[in-house]
Amino acid sequence: MNHPENQPEISHSSYRTAQERSAAVERRIAEDPASVRMLTGDRPTGALHIGHYFGTLRNRVRLQESGVETWVIVADYQVITDRDVIGDIRGSVRELLTDYLAVGIDPERTTIFTHSAVPALNQLLLPFLSLVTQPELERNPTVKSELAAAGKSAMGGLMLTYPVHQAADILFCHGQVVPVGKDQLPHIEQTRVIARRFNERYNHGEVYFREPDALLSEAPTILGLDGDKMSKSRGNSVMLSMTADETAKRIRKAKTDSDRVITFDPEGRPEIANLLTITSLCIGRSPEAIAEEIEDRGAGTLKVMCAEALNEHLAPIRARRAELEKAPDHLFEVLRAGNARANEEADRTLARVREIMGMVY
Ligand code: TRP
């Protein structure tokens, strides 16, 4: 869910292959959802905005509702890949949990857990590291662009190896389907390589870890209200936690242009197109149809429409959010239950891995 500043270079051919596999996964889910185990996750760096919501959260809830078994990792060790200060990690985790439950992630059906509370998951990193080489790690385009975005000259050890750790996130629970954005494809590819090599080198070529597939989101990318990447720290975002008034105010100040005729032109008029996209995602009509309806009534009309649509769509989520905020203990109980489930699974997998490797004493 983290879209680096400098978009990583993902080759067209590997993107196309991933798209094909992703489409095949969608078909499998439609046929037999209960047979699919999905894992995805986020770095806990604070509350979420509508870019996260329309980009991934909504899709997760859809998959959960379809009967897919869902696992969500709160990747707390990944927070310290690109920064020197850990900050209020507990607060960030609480915000993330609040957003998850508010949008409809249901802890009865979805296991929510954190890296740091699942030791056996982390231990898988050691055998997995034996399966990758330094040049391979250094080539990862997403890691490179994140390093550049962090403004650091030297690569930290965790930064270099976190894609291997992410492979452990996915493989410890035998996650088959990983809903992610395009920037995460190198990590999924790395995970596939690790699964393959583990089977080859340690398990006589027999499959223990299956290679997971990315499930690419079809949702259009939401930009910030100034046309840049949406980000909490730039003040160009609409947070799920905002009030309706704050939302309307933010949207009123959104960057637009002076052409009174509203058209859907993502290339030529990205800011107008963005407001149309947000409105469209809320009311389920095409951005073109909305543009046609507004016609020459200008950006002001579009903004009013967008703010109303968004506030109406988010109202139930925000109401749940407010309730959840009153009961932080409940949120951490949910997390502890998820951690317990994840530990059972991770202990089982690690025991099997040690057996496969002959490390049983
Ligand atoms: N790297 C992901 C991101 O920045 C978060 C993440 C951690 C993740 N572990 C994962 C995503 C496992 C999918 C699967 O968005």
mmCIF file of C-alpha atoms and ligand atoms in Angstrom:
data_model
loop_
_atom_site.group_PDB
_atom_site.id
_atom_site.type_symbol
_atom_site.label_atom_id
_atom_site.label_comp_id
_atom_site.label_asym_id
_atom_site.label_seq_id
_atom_site.Cartn_x
_atom_site.Cartn_y
_atom_site.Cartn_z
ATOM 1 C CA MET A 1 0.000 0.000 0.000
ATOM 2 C CA ASN A 2 2.924 2.179 -0.019
ATOM 3 C CA HIS A 3 3.507 3.864 -3.322
ATOM 4 C CA PRO A 4 7.031 5.175 -3.454
ATOM 5 C CA GLU A 5 7.755 8.631 -4.764
ATOM 6 C CA ASN A 6 9.869 7.443 -7.604
ATOM 7 C CA GLN A 7 7.810 4.672 -9.079
ATOM 8 C CA PRO A 8 9.861 1.483 -9.376
ATOM 9 C CA GLU A 9 10.620 0.237 -12.873
ATOM 10 C CA ILE A 10 8.595 -2.908 -13.413
ATOM 11 C CA SER A 11 9.161 -4.418 -16.850
ATOM 12 C CA HIS A 12 6.151 -4.601 -19.169
ATOM 13 C CA SER A 13 6.510 -8.307 -19.751
ATOM 14 C CA SER A 14 6.606 -9.228 -16.072
ATOM 15 C CA TYR A 15 3.654 -6.911 -15.463
ATOM 16 C CA ARG A 16 1.687 -8.596 -18.242
ATOM 17 C CA THR A 17 2.469 -12.058 -16.901
ATOM 18 C CA ALA A 18 1.388 -10.974 -13.428
ATOM 19 C CA GLN A 19 -1.821 -9.543 -14.904
ATOM 20 C CA GLU A 20 -2.615 -12.838 -16.598
ATOM 21 C CA ARG A 21 -1.999 -14.796 -13.428
ATOM 22 C CA SER A 22 -4.066 -12.283 -11.503
ATOM 23 C CA ALA A 23 -7.012 -12.786 -13.874
ATOM 24 C CA ALA A 24 -6.712 -16.561 -13.457
ATOM 25 C CA VAL A 25 -6.800 -16.110 -9.687
ATOM 26 C CA GLU A 26 -9.985 -14.013 -9.946
ATOM 27 C CA ARG A 27 -11.585 -16.886 -11.856
ATOM 28 C CA ARG A 28 -10.494 -19.389 -9.222
ATOM 29 C CA ILE A 29 -11.947 -17.190 -6.494
ATOM 30 C CA ALA A 30 -15.240 -16.938 -8.360
ATOM 31 C CA GLU A 31 -15.417 -20.720 -8.696
ATOM 32 C CA ASP A 32 -14.315 -21.843 -5.257
ATOM 33 C CA PRO A 33 -13.575 -19.009 -2.837
ATOM 34 C CA ALA A 34 -13.191 -21.222 0.221
ATOM 35 C CA SER A 35 -10.212 -22.985 -1.371
ATOM 36 C CA VAL A 36 -8.241 -19.752 -1.598
ATOM 37 C CA ARG A 37 -6.131 -18.356 1.206
ATOM 38 C CA MET A 38 -5.281 -14.728 0.812
ATOM 39 C CA LEU A 39 -2.662 -12.740 2.658
ATOM 40 C CA THR A 40 -1.923 -9.074 2.427
ATOM 41 C CA GLY A 41 -0.816 -6.317 4.739
ATOM 42 C CA ASP A 42 0.291 -2.795 5.460
ATOM 43 C CA ARG A 43 3.075 -0.992 7.166
ATOM 44 C CA PRO A 44 1.579 0.684 10.248
ATOM 45 C CA THR A 45 2.554 4.293 9.663
ATOM 46 C CA GLY A 46 -0.709 5.946 10.760
ATOM 47 C CA ALA A 47 -4.336 6.366 9.797
ATOM 48 C CA LEU A 48 -5.478 5.548 6.264
ATOM 49 C CA HIS A 49 -6.882 7.790 3.527
ATOM 50 C CA ILE A 50 -9.353 7.271 0.707
ATOM 51 C CA GLY A 51 -6.532 6.235 -1.639
ATOM 52 C CA HIS A 52 -5.935 3.219 0.595
ATOM 53 C CA TYR A 53 -9.641 2.636 0.903
ATOM 54 C CA PHE A 54 -10.521 2.640 -2.796
ATOM 55 C CA GLY A 55 -7.178 1.120 -3.780
ATOM 56 C CA THR A 56 -7.068 -1.913 -1.520
ATOM 57 C CA LEU A 57 -9.265 -1.986 1.575
ATOM 58 C CA ARG A 58 -12.509 -2.186 -0.326
ATOM 59 C CA ASN A 59 -11.155 -5.082 -2.357
ATOM 60 C CA ARG A 60 -10.085 -6.937 0.767
ATOM 61 C CA VAL A 61 -13.548 -6.649 2.199
ATOM 62 C CA ARG A 62 -15.011 -7.865 -1.095
ATOM 63 C CA LEU A 63 -12.755 -10.950 -0.994
ATOM 64 C CA GLN A 64 -13.555 -11.597 2.642
ATOM 65 C CA GLU A 65 -17.275 -11.375 1.857
ATOM 66 C CA SER A 66 -16.887 -13.784 -1.053
ATOM 67 C CA GLY A 67 -15.704 -16.484 1.348
ATOM 68 C CA VAL A 68 -11.954 -16.321 0.755
ATOM 69 C CA GLU A 69 -9.950 -17.028 3.898
ATOM 70 C CA THR A 70 -8.188 -13.749 4.604
ATOM 71 C CA TRP A 71 -5.088 -12.937 6.600
ATOM 72 C CA VAL A 72 -3.853 -9.389 7.128
ATOM 73 C CA ILE A 73 -0.414 -8.583 8.466
ATOM 74 C CA VAL A 74 0.368 -5.356 10.236
ATOM 75 C CA ALA A 75 4.002 -5.239 9.165
ATOM 76 C CA ASP A 76 5.527 -3.474 12.140
ATOM 77 C CA TYR A 77 9.110 -4.542 11.445
ATOM 78 C CA GLN A 78 8.751 -3.033 7.975
ATOM 79 C CA VAL A 79 8.254 0.429 9.458
ATOM 80 C CA ILE A 80 11.932 0.629 10.340
ATOM 81 C CA THR A 81 13.185 -0.214 6.858
ATOM 82 C CA ASP A 82 13.387 3.380 5.660
ATOM 83 C CA ARG A 83 13.519 5.547 8.795
ATOM 84 C CA ASP A 84 15.670 5.961 11.869
ATOM 85 C CA VAL A 85 12.873 6.676 14.316
ATOM 86 C CA ILE A 86 10.174 4.193 15.122
ATOM 87 C CA GLY A 87 7.725 6.797 16.456
ATOM 88 C CA ASP A 88 4.517 5.911 18.230
ATOM 89 C CA ILE A 89 4.174 2.445 16.753
ATOM 90 C CA ARG A 90 1.435 1.363 19.131
ATOM 91 C CA GLY A 91 -0.584 4.439 18.182
ATOM 92 C CA SER A 92 -0.073 3.740 14.485
ATOM 93 C CA VAL A 93 -1.134 0.135 14.921
ATOM 94 C CA ARG A 94 -4.240 1.284 16.797
ATOM 95 C CA GLU A 95 -5.169 3.698 13.985
ATOM 96 C CA LEU A 96 -4.710 0.989 11.392
ATOM 97 C CA LEU A 97 -6.838 -1.485 13.351
ATOM 98 C CA THR A 98 -9.536 1.152 13.740
ATOM 99 C CA ASP A 99 -9.618 1.751 9.993
ATOM 100 C CA TYR A 100 -9.611 -1.980 9.218
ATOM 101 C CA LEU A 101 -12.588 -2.765 11.401
ATOM 102 C CA ALA A 102 -14.420 0.415 10.379
ATOM 103 C CA VAL A 103 -14.305 -0.467 6.678
ATOM 104 C CA GLY A 104 -15.649 -3.942 7.386
ATOM 105 C CA ILE A 105 -12.703 -6.240 7.900
ATOM 106 C CA ASP A 106 -14.272 -8.772 10.232
ATOM 107 C CA PRO A 107 -11.949 -10.361 12.796
ATOM 108 C CA GLU A 108 -14.239 -13.383 12.956
ATOM 109 C CA ARG A 109 -13.309 -14.180 9.389
ATOM 110 C CA THR A 110 -9.991 -12.406 8.947
ATOM 111 C CA THR A 111 -6.864 -13.011 10.988
ATOM 112 C CA ILE A 112 -5.139 -9.722 11.769
ATOM 113 C CA PHE A 113 -1.647 -9.985 13.260
ATOM 114 C CA THR A 114 1.727 -8.243 13.657
ATOM 115 C CA HIS A 115 5.236 -9.330 12.696
ATOM 116 C CA SER A 116 6.740 -8.700 16.088
ATOM 117 C CA ALA A 117 4.330 -10.989 17.941
ATOM 118 C CA VAL A 118 4.972 -14.042 15.765
ATOM 119 C CA PRO A 119 8.531 -15.273 16.414
ATOM 120 C CA ALA A 120 8.374 -18.369 14.198
ATOM 121 C CA LEU A 121 7.431 -16.227 11.192
ATOM 122 C CA ASN A 122 10.545 -14.143 11.755
ATOM 123 C CA GLN A 123 12.732 -17.208 12.111
ATOM 124 C CA LEU A 124 11.793 -18.321 8.607
ATOM 125 C CA LEU A 125 13.853 -15.371 7.452
ATOM 126 C CA LEU A 126 17.053 -17.313 8.194
ATOM 127 C CA PRO A 127 16.577 -20.289 5.864
ATOM 128 C CA PHE A 128 15.014 -17.952 3.300
ATOM 129 C CA LEU A 129 18.042 -15.657 3.332
ATOM 130 C CA SER A 130 20.175 -18.630 2.369
ATOM 131 C CA LEU A 131 18.189 -18.845 -0.860
ATOM 132 C CA VAL A 132 18.867 -15.357 -2.222
ATOM 133 C CA THR A 133 21.963 -13.521 -3.368
ATOM 134 C CA GLN A 134 23.130 -10.001 -2.689
ATOM 135 C CA PRO A 135 22.928 -8.863 -6.354
ATOM 136 C CA GLU A 136 19.396 -10.226 -6.536
ATOM 137 C CA LEU A 137 18.399 -8.203 -3.488
ATOM 138 C CA GLU A 138 20.150 -5.110 -4.784
ATOM 139 C CA ARG A 139 18.291 -5.311 -8.085
ATOM 140 C CA ASN A 140 14.819 -5.093 -6.494
ATOM 141 C CA PRO A 141 13.380 -1.946 -8.132
ATOM 142 C CA THR A 142 10.932 -1.190 -5.329
ATOM 143 C CA VAL A 143 13.658 -1.312 -2.699
ATOM 144 C CA LYS A 144 15.800 0.963 -4.873
ATOM 145 C CA SER A 145 13.073 3.537 -5.296
ATOM 146 C CA GLU A 146 12.194 3.437 -1.603
ATOM 147 C CA LEU A 147 15.831 4.011 -0.734
ATOM 148 C CA ALA A 148 15.864 7.010 -3.070
ATOM 149 C CA ALA A 149 12.595 8.341 -1.632
ATOM 150 C CA ALA A 150 13.971 8.022 1.909
ATOM 151 C CA GLY A 151 16.846 10.263 0.849
ATOM 152 C CA LYS A 152 19.459 7.867 2.177
ATOM 153 C CA SER A 153 22.750 7.077 0.570
ATOM 154 C CA ALA A 154 23.512 3.853 2.410
ATOM 155 C CA MET A 155 21.193 0.864 2.261
ATOM 156 C CA GLY A 156 20.288 -0.553 5.662
ATOM 157 C CA GLY A 157 20.438 -4.297 6.210
ATOM 158 C CA LEU A 158 16.718 -4.555 6.887
ATOM 159 C CA MET A 159 15.874 -2.384 3.895
ATOM 160 C CA LEU A 160 17.863 -4.705 1.652
ATOM 161 C CA THR A 161 16.331 -7.883 3.019
ATOM 162 C CA TYR A 162 12.744 -6.926 3.821
ATOM 163 C CA PRO A 163 11.413 -8.513 0.618
ATOM 164 C CA VAL A 164 12.706 -11.834 1.988
ATOM 165 C CA HIS A 165 10.961 -11.110 5.264
ATOM 166 C CA GLN A 166 7.839 -10.371 3.235
ATOM 167 C CA ALA A 167 8.216 -13.804 1.640
ATOM 168 C CA ALA A 168 8.046 -15.217 5.173
ATOM 169 C CA ASP A 169 4.858 -13.164 5.779
ATOM 170 C CA ILE A 170 3.262 -14.865 2.828
ATOM 171 C CA LEU A 171 4.685 -18.376 3.041
ATOM 172 C CA PHE A 172 4.376 -18.980 6.785
ATOM 173 C CA CYS A 173 0.614 -19.327 6.337
ATOM 174 C CA HIS A 174 0.824 -20.711 2.795
ATOM 175 C CA GLY A 175 -0.892 -17.649 1.384
ATOM 176 C CA GLN A 176 -1.800 -18.322 -2.227
ATOM 177 C CA VAL A 177 -3.198 -15.001 -3.279
ATOM 178 C CA VAL A 178 -1.680 -11.650 -2.414
ATOM 179 C CA PRO A 179 -3.726 -8.559 -3.317
ATOM 180 C CA VAL A 180 -1.218 -5.767 -3.910
ATOM 181 C CA GLY A 181 -0.414 -2.797 -6.080
ATOM 182 C CA LYS A 182 2.014 -2.925 -8.956
ATOM 183 C CA ASP A 183 4.916 -1.664 -6.806
ATOM 184 C CA GLN A 184 4.788 -4.886 -4.771
ATOM 185 C CA LEU A 185 5.243 -7.222 -7.750
ATOM 186 C CA PRO A 186 9.024 -7.563 -7.306
ATOM 187 C CA HIS A 187 8.393 -8.820 -3.766
ATOM 188 C CA ILE A 188 5.864 -11.386 -4.931
ATOM 189 C CA GLU A 189 8.313 -12.516 -7.605
ATOM 190 C CA GLN A 190 11.011 -12.814 -4.940
ATOM 191 C CA THR A 191 8.617 -14.888 -2.836
ATOM 192 C CA ARG A 192 7.990 -17.230 -5.770
ATOM 193 C CA VAL A 193 11.715 -17.669 -6.265
ATOM 194 C CA ILE A 194 12.222 -18.428 -2.580
ATOM 195 C CA ALA A 195 9.410 -21.007 -2.543
ATOM 196 C CA ARG A 196 10.843 -22.688 -5.639
ATOM 197 C CA ARG A 197 14.403 -22.768 -4.343
ATOM 198 C CA PHE A 198 13.344 -24.003 -0.932
ATOM 199 C CA ASN A 199 11.587 -26.952 -2.534
ATOM 200 C CA GLU A 200 14.537 -27.644 -4.834
ATOM 201 C CA ARG A 201 17.366 -27.298 -2.382
ATOM 202 C CA TYR A 202 15.903 -28.542 0.852
ATOM 203 C CA ASN A 203 12.968 -30.723 -0.117
ATOM 204 C CA HIS A 204 14.357 -32.822 -2.996
ATOM 205 C CA GLY A 205 12.277 -30.880 -5.492
ATOM 206 C CA GLU A 206 9.011 -31.790 -3.818
ATOM 207 C CA VAL A 207 6.574 -28.970 -3.268
ATOM 208 C CA TYR A 208 6.266 -27.784 0.307
ATOM 209 C CA PHE A 209 5.846 -24.069 -0.343
ATOM 210 C CA ARG A 210 3.579 -23.238 -3.250
ATOM 211 C CA GLU A 211 4.297 -20.144 -5.316
ATOM 212 C CA PRO A 212 1.756 -17.414 -4.552
ATOM 213 C CA ASP A 213 0.126 -15.107 -7.083
ATOM 214 C CA ALA A 214 -0.400 -11.373 -6.898
ATOM 215 C CA LEU A 215 -3.947 -10.187 -7.265
ATOM 216 C CA LEU A 216 -3.690 -6.828 -8.966
ATOM 217 C CA SER A 217 -6.254 -4.233 -8.039
ATOM 218 C CA GLU A 218 -8.432 -2.931 -10.840
ATOM 219 C CA ALA A 219 -9.275 0.224 -8.954
ATOM 220 C CA PRO A 220 -7.925 3.405 -10.509
ATOM 221 C CA THR A 221 -5.245 5.228 -8.554
ATOM 222 C CA ILE A 222 -6.511 8.174 -6.542
ATOM 223 C CA LEU A 223 -4.287 11.236 -6.572
ATOM 224 C CA GLY A 224 -3.928 13.805 -3.849
ATOM 225 C CA LEU A 225 -6.154 16.882 -4.105
ATOM 226 C CA ASP A 226 -3.211 18.845 -5.522
ATOM 227 C CA GLY A 227 -2.590 16.278 -8.263
ATOM 228 C CA ASP A 228 0.446 14.735 -6.525
ATOM 229 C CA LYS A 229 0.608 11.390 -4.758
ATOM 230 C CA MET A 230 -1.954 11.310 -1.936
ATOM 231 C CA SER A 231 -0.183 11.402 1.393
ATOM 232 C CA LYS A 232 -1.215 12.349 4.888
ATOM 233 C CA SER A 233 1.889 14.447 5.448
ATOM 234 C CA ARG A 234 1.293 16.629 2.372
ATOM 235 C CA GLY A 235 -2.129 17.791 3.489
ATOM 236 C CA ASN A 236 -3.592 16.724 0.136
ATOM 237 C CA SER A 237 -5.496 13.700 1.405
ATOM 238 C CA VAL A 238 -8.941 12.851 2.683
ATOM 239 C CA MET A 239 -8.508 10.625 5.709
ATOM 240 C CA LEU A 240 -11.145 8.076 6.663
ATOM 241 C CA SER A 241 -11.008 9.670 10.106
ATOM 242 C CA MET A 242 -11.991 13.182 8.954
ATOM 243 C CA THR A 243 -15.376 14.757 9.609
ATOM 244 C CA ALA A 244 -17.755 15.549 6.761
ATOM 245 C CA ASP A 245 -16.979 19.257 7.149
ATOM 246 C CA GLU A 246 -13.221 18.732 7.020
ATOM 247 C CA THR A 247 -13.721 16.601 3.932
ATOM 248 C CA ALA A 248 -15.840 19.225 2.160
ATOM 249 C CA LYS A 249 -13.289 21.899 3.022
ATOM 250 C CA ARG A 250 -10.388 19.847 1.657
ATOM 251 C CA ILE A 251 -12.247 19.156 -1.555
ATOM 252 C CA ARG A 252 -13.280 22.800 -1.958
ATOM 253 C CA LYS A 253 -9.589 23.676 -1.925
ATOM 254 C CA ALA A 254 -8.628 20.968 -4.423
ATOM 255 C CA LYS A 255 -6.586 22.089 -7.408
ATOM 256 C CA THR A 256 -8.592 22.346 -10.643
ATOM 257 C CA ASP A 257 -8.429 24.374 -13.848
ATOM 258 C CA SER A 258 -10.442 27.245 -15.236
ATOM 259 C CA ASP A 259 -12.185 25.430 -18.099
ATOM 260 C CA ARG A 260 -15.856 25.485 -17.127
ATOM 261 C CA VAL A 261 -16.756 22.489 -19.274
ATOM 262 C CA ILE A 262 -16.037 19.385 -17.241
ATOM 263 C CA THR A 263 -14.526 16.499 -19.195
ATOM 264 C CA PHE A 264 -12.922 13.234 -18.116
ATOM 265 C CA ASP A 265 -9.378 13.524 -19.408
ATOM 266 C CA PRO A 266 -6.909 11.808 -17.019
ATOM 267 C CA GLU A 267 -3.897 12.768 -19.151
ATOM 268 C CA GLY A 268 -4.744 16.379 -19.922
ATOM 269 C CA ARG A 269 -6.770 17.292 -16.815
ATOM 270 C CA PRO A 270 -5.597 14.927 -14.065
ATOM 271 C CA GLU A 271 -7.025 16.935 -11.153
ATOM 272 C CA ILE A 272 -10.524 17.168 -12.643
ATOM 273 C CA ALA A 273 -10.341 13.496 -13.637
ATOM 274 C CA ASN A 274 -9.372 12.612 -10.076
ATOM 275 C CA LEU A 275 -12.447 14.312 -8.592
ATOM 276 C CA LEU A 276 -14.616 12.580 -11.184
ATOM 277 C CA THR A 277 -13.017 9.231 -10.316
ATOM 278 C CA ILE A 278 -13.635 9.668 -6.596
ATOM 279 C CA THR A 279 -17.268 10.621 -7.263
ATOM 280 C CA SER A 280 -17.631 7.679 -9.610
ATOM 281 C CA LEU A 281 -16.260 5.190 -7.064
ATOM 282 C CA CYS A 282 -18.789 6.445 -4.512
ATOM 283 C CA ILE A 283 -21.925 6.503 -6.622
ATOM 284 C CA GLY A 284 -21.141 3.707 -9.071
ATOM 285 C CA ARG A 285 -21.595 5.714 -12.275
ATOM 286 C CA SER A 286 -18.894 6.232 -14.865
ATOM 287 C CA PRO A 287 -16.698 9.349 -14.618
ATOM 288 C CA GLU A 288 -17.645 10.227 -18.205
ATOM 289 C CA ALA A 289 -21.358 10.206 -17.382
ATOM 290 C CA ILE A 290 -20.776 12.426 -14.357
ATOM 291 C CA ALA A 291 -18.727 14.865 -16.454
ATOM 292 C CA GLU A 292 -21.485 15.001 -19.054
ATOM 293 C CA GLU A 293 -24.074 15.744 -16.432
ATOM 294 C CA ILE A 294 -22.054 18.633 -14.990
ATOM 295 C CA GLU A 295 -21.165 19.934 -18.425
ATOM 296 C CA ASP A 296 -20.430 23.675 -18.269
ATOM 297 C CA ARG A 297 -21.298 24.191 -14.614
ATOM 298 C CA GLY A 298 -17.612 24.101 -13.761
ATOM 299 C CA ALA A 299 -15.294 22.717 -11.108
ATOM 300 C CA GLY A 300 -17.318 24.278 -8.276
ATOM 301 C CA THR A 301 -20.281 22.055 -9.073
ATOM 302 C CA LEU A 302 -18.015 19.037 -9.411
ATOM 303 C CA LYS A 303 -16.483 19.711 -5.998
ATOM 304 C CA VAL A 304 -19.862 19.963 -4.302
ATOM 305 C CA MET A 305 -20.952 16.740 -5.942
ATOM 306 C CA CYS A 306 -17.714 14.956 -5.059
ATOM 307 C CA ALA A 307 -17.795 16.030 -1.408
ATOM 308 C CA GLU A 308 -21.435 15.000 -1.024
ATOM 309 C CA ALA A 309 -20.882 11.623 -2.660
ATOM 310 C CA LEU A 310 -17.789 10.913 -0.613
ATOM 311 C CA ASN A 311 -19.319 11.995 2.678
ATOM 312 C CA GLU A 312 -22.396 9.912 2.075
ATOM 313 C CA HIS A 313 -20.303 6.888 1.153
ATOM 314 C CA LEU A 314 -18.012 7.252 4.151
ATOM 315 C CA ALA A 315 -20.717 8.095 6.715
ATOM 316 C CA PRO A 316 -21.300 4.528 7.971
ATOM 317 C CA ILE A 317 -17.560 3.854 8.047
ATOM 318 C CA ARG A 318 -16.963 7.009 10.037
ATOM 319 C CA ALA A 319 -19.754 6.187 12.455
ATOM 320 C CA ARG A 320 -18.196 2.772 13.108
ATOM 321 C CA ARG A 321 -14.811 4.409 13.410
ATOM 322 C CA ALA A 322 -16.052 6.729 16.129
ATOM 323 C CA GLU A 323 -17.482 3.772 18.059
ATOM 324 C CA LEU A 324 -14.255 1.813 17.752
ATOM 325 C CA GLU A 325 -12.181 4.737 18.951
ATOM 326 C CA LYS A 326 -14.074 4.636 22.206
ATOM 327 C CA ALA A 327 -12.921 1.061 22.855
ATOM 328 C CA PRO A 328 -9.182 0.768 22.155
ATOM 329 C CA ASP A 329 -8.925 -2.259 24.467
ATOM 330 C CA HIS A 330 -11.228 -4.138 22.148
ATOM 331 C CA LEU A 331 -8.916 -3.386 19.202
ATOM 332 C CA PHE A 332 -5.913 -4.846 20.960
ATOM 333 C CA GLU A 333 -7.936 -7.879 22.015
ATOM 334 C CA VAL A 334 -8.725 -8.475 18.366
ATOM 335 C CA LEU A 335 -5.036 -8.202 17.577
ATOM 336 C CA ARG A 336 -4.024 -10.581 20.357
ATOM 337 C CA ALA A 337 -6.504 -13.168 19.114
ATOM 338 C CA GLY A 338 -5.121 -12.788 15.580
ATOM 339 C CA ASN A 339 -1.569 -13.077 16.868
ATOM 340 C CA ALA A 340 -2.450 -16.290 18.690
ATOM 341 C CA ARG A 341 -3.869 -17.778 15.496
ATOM 342 C CA ALA A 342 -0.859 -16.623 13.463
ATOM 343 C CA ASN A 343 1.503 -18.138 16.038
ATOM 344 C CA GLU A 344 -0.185 -21.525 15.791
ATOM 345 C CA GLU A 345 0.191 -21.451 12.050
ATOM 346 C CA ALA A 346 3.786 -20.167 12.122
ATOM 347 C CA ASP A 347 4.861 -22.720 14.735
ATOM 348 C CA ARG A 348 3.463 -25.485 12.591
ATOM 349 C CA THR A 349 5.211 -24.236 9.459
ATOM 350 C CA LEU A 350 8.540 -23.683 11.183
ATOM 351 C CA ALA A 351 8.417 -27.158 12.743
ATOM 352 C CA ARG A 352 7.844 -28.633 9.289
ATOM 353 C CA VAL A 353 10.644 -26.512 7.799
ATOM 354 C CA ARG A 354 13.075 -27.693 10.450
ATOM 355 C CA GLU A 355 12.019 -31.261 9.798
ATOM 356 C CA ILE A 356 12.512 -30.847 6.057
ATOM 357 C CA MET A 357 15.941 -29.382 6.707
ATOM 358 C CA GLY A 358 16.871 -32.121 9.159
ATOM 359 C CA MET A 359 17.183 -29.731 12.076
ATOM 360 C CA VAL A 360 15.271 -31.773 14.626
ATOM 361 C CA TYR A 361 17.152 -32.577 17.796
HETATM 362 N N1 TRP B 1 5.277 -4.057 1.699
HETATM 363 C C1 TRP B 1 3.867 -3.870 1.792
HETATM 364 C C2 TRP B 1 3.591 -2.379 1.560
HETATM 365 O O1 TRP B 1 4.432 -1.570 1.772
HETATM 366 C C3 TRP B 1 3.277 -4.290 3.131
HETATM 367 C C4 TRP B 1 3.425 -5.753 3.383
HETATM 368 C C5 TRP B 1 4.176 -6.352 4.355
HETATM 369 C C6 TRP B 1 2.799 -6.808 2.661
HETATM 370 N N2 TRP B 1 4.065 -7.681 4.289
HETATM 371 C C7 TRP B 1 3.244 -8.018 3.266
HETATM 372 C C8 TRP B 1 1.947 -6.848 1.554
HETATM 373 C C9 TRP B 1 2.847 -9.252 2.771
HETATM 374 C C10 TRP B 1 1.537 -8.090 1.071
HETATM 375 C C11 TRP B 1 1.998 -9.283 1.677
HETATM 376 O O2 TRP B 1 2.498 -2.062 1.198
#
